[in-house]
mmCIF file of C-alpha atoms in Angstrom:
data_model
loop_
_atom_site.group_PDB
_atom_site.id
_atom_site.type_symbol
_atom_site.label_atom_id
_atom_site.label_comp_id
_atom_site.label_asym_id
_atom_site.label_seq_id
_atom_site.Cartn_x
_atom_site.Cartn_y
_atom_site.Cartn_z
ATOM 1 C CA MET P 1 -0.029 0.054 0.011
ATOM 2 C CA ALA P 2 1.417 3.412 -0.967
ATOM 3 C CA LEU P 3 0.674 6.686 0.682
ATOM 4 C CA SER P 4 1.443 10.028 -0.920
ATOM 5 C CA ALA P 5 1.149 13.490 0.521
ATOM 6 C CA CYS P 6 0.614 16.766 -1.281
ATOM 7 C CA SER P 7 2.143 19.960 -0.136
ATOM 8 C CA HIS P 8 1.716 23.535 -1.315
ATOM 9 C CA PRO P 9 4.633 24.665 -3.402
ATOM 10 C CA HIS P 10 6.652 27.498 -1.790
ATOM 11 C CA GLU P 11 4.991 30.631 -2.898
ATOM 12 C CA GLU P 12 7.346 33.577 -3.718
ATOM 13 C CA GLU P 13 6.760 36.795 -1.962
ATOM 14 C CA ARG P 14 5.740 40.134 -3.533
ATOM 15 C CA LYS P 15 8.161 42.670 -2.126
ATOM 16 C CA TYR P 16 6.932 45.702 -4.123
ATOM 17 C CA ALA P 17 3.997 47.954 -3.318
ATOM 18 C CA LEU P 18 0.899 47.525 -5.555
ATOM 19 C CA PRO P 19 0.074 50.746 -7.450
ATOM 20 C CA GLY P 20 -3.168 52.662 -6.532
ATOM 21 C CA SER P 21 -3.683 53.944 -10.070
ATOM 22 C CA LEU P 22 -2.940 52.999 -13.732
ATOM 23 C CA CYS P 23 -2.791 55.712 -16.374
ATOM 24 C CA GLY P 24 -4.123 58.227 -13.863
ATOM 25 C CA VAL P 25 -7.191 56.215 -12.964
ATOM 26 C CA GLU P 26 -7.554 54.983 -9.381
ATOM 27 C CA VAL P 27 -7.514 51.208 -8.994
ATOM 28 C CA ALA P 28 -7.958 49.278 -5.784
ATOM 29 C CA PRO P 29 -4.578 47.363 -5.289
ATOM 30 C CA ASP P 30 -6.429 44.277 -4.129
ATOM 31 C CA LEU P 31 -7.989 44.057 -7.581
ATOM 32 C CA LEU P 32 -4.626 44.165 -9.270
ATOM 33 C CA SER P 33 -3.010 41.640 -6.969
ATOM 34 C CA PRO P 34 -4.161 38.456 -8.804
ATOM 35 C CA PHE P 35 -2.643 39.759 -12.027
ATOM 36 C CA LEU P 36 0.871 40.684 -10.785
ATOM 37 C CA PRO P 37 3.590 38.046 -10.072
ATOM 38 C CA PRO P 38 5.824 37.971 -7.044
ATOM 39 C CA GLY P 39 9.084 39.870 -7.212
ATOM 40 C CA GLU P 40 11.362 42.547 -5.807
ATOM 41 C CA GLU P 41 10.680 45.694 -7.761
ATOM 42 C CA LEU P 42 7.884 47.292 -9.800
ATOM 43 C CA SER P 43 8.377 49.880 -12.442
ATOM 44 C CA VAL P 44 5.799 51.582 -14.604
ATOM 45 C CA LYS P 45 6.173 52.953 -18.158
ATOM 46 C CA GLU P 46 3.358 55.329 -19.235
ATOM 47 C CA ASP P 47 2.903 56.429 -22.853
ATOM 48 C CA VAL P 48 0.380 58.509 -24.804
ATOM 49 C CA PRO P 49 0.839 57.214 -28.401
ATOM 50 C CA ASP P 50 -1.938 59.391 -29.735
ATOM 51 C CA GLY P 51 -4.468 62.006 -28.585
ATOM 52 C CA GLY P 52 -7.110 59.516 -27.321
ATOM 53 C CA THR P 53 -5.000 56.677 -26.050
ATOM 54 C CA GLU P 54 -2.915 56.167 -22.924
ATOM 55 C CA THR P 55 -0.962 52.941 -22.093
ATOM 56 C CA CYS P 56 0.711 51.811 -18.898
ATOM 57 C CA GLU P 57 3.124 48.914 -18.799
ATOM 58 C CA LEU P 58 4.018 47.381 -15.389
ATOM 59 C CA PHE P 59 7.294 45.542 -15.228
ATOM 60 C CA ILE P 60 8.276 43.244 -12.317
ATOM 61 C CA ASP P 61 12.032 42.902 -11.903
ATOM 62 C CA GLY P 62 12.457 44.197 -15.414
ATOM 63 C CA LYS P 63 10.000 41.712 -16.987
ATOM 64 C CA PRO P 64 6.598 42.581 -18.405
ATOM 65 C CA GLY P 65 3.917 42.000 -15.754
ATOM 66 C CA LEU P 66 0.800 43.817 -16.929
ATOM 67 C CA PHE P 67 -0.248 46.003 -19.920
ATOM 68 C CA VAL P 68 -3.126 48.437 -19.632
ATOM 69 C CA LYS P 69 -4.594 50.488 -22.461
ATOM 70 C CA GLN P 70 -7.210 53.202 -22.122
ATOM 71 C CA ILE P 71 -8.993 54.848 -25.040
ATOM 72 C CA TRP P 72 -10.891 58.042 -24.733
ATOM 73 C CA TRP P 73 -13.729 58.674 -27.333
ATOM 74 C CA ARG P 74 -15.263 61.980 -28.350
ATOM 75 C CA GLU P 75 -19.054 62.389 -28.195
ATOM 76 C CA GLU P 76 -19.172 62.868 -31.945
ATOM 77 C CA ASP P 77 -17.449 59.520 -32.677
ATOM 78 C CA SER P 78 -19.925 57.045 -34.239
ATOM 79 C CA ILE P 79 -20.524 53.570 -32.832
ATOM 80 C CA ALA P 80 -19.143 52.186 -36.115
ATOM 81 C CA GLU P 81 -15.849 54.031 -35.469
ATOM 82 C CA VAL P 82 -15.582 52.666 -31.950
ATOM 83 C CA ALA P 83 -16.524 49.168 -32.984
ATOM 84 C CA SER P 84 -14.082 49.118 -35.862
ATOM 85 C CA VAL P 85 -11.190 49.940 -33.567
ATOM 86 C CA GLN P 86 -12.183 47.329 -30.998
ATOM 87 C CA ALA P 87 -12.616 44.699 -33.670
ATOM 88 C CA MET P 88 -9.393 45.794 -35.381
ATOM 89 C CA VAL P 89 -11.189 46.182 -38.764
ATOM 90 C CA GLY P 90 -11.771 49.071 -41.104
ATOM 91 C CA THR P 91 -14.980 51.058 -41.268
ATOM 92 C CA GLY P 92 -15.081 51.373 -45.063
#
């Protein structure tokens, strides 16, 4: 008769502080926690590639950890324009 035991693997520790905002928008750190790996250091790279888009890249110990993209639309933008960008297809 054989007996086996299961143990929980050693979980690495997160030593960096979770951010309270991404791209200027407040975010509860506990909501980000499941998406970020353990590690020593967190760095953030923010970019505004065009007038209506902001991106935030979170790096853990120099490795990509999370990418966030925020798109702002104008009131005059049509639903077809918005949908075409989301679907990555042209409107014409």
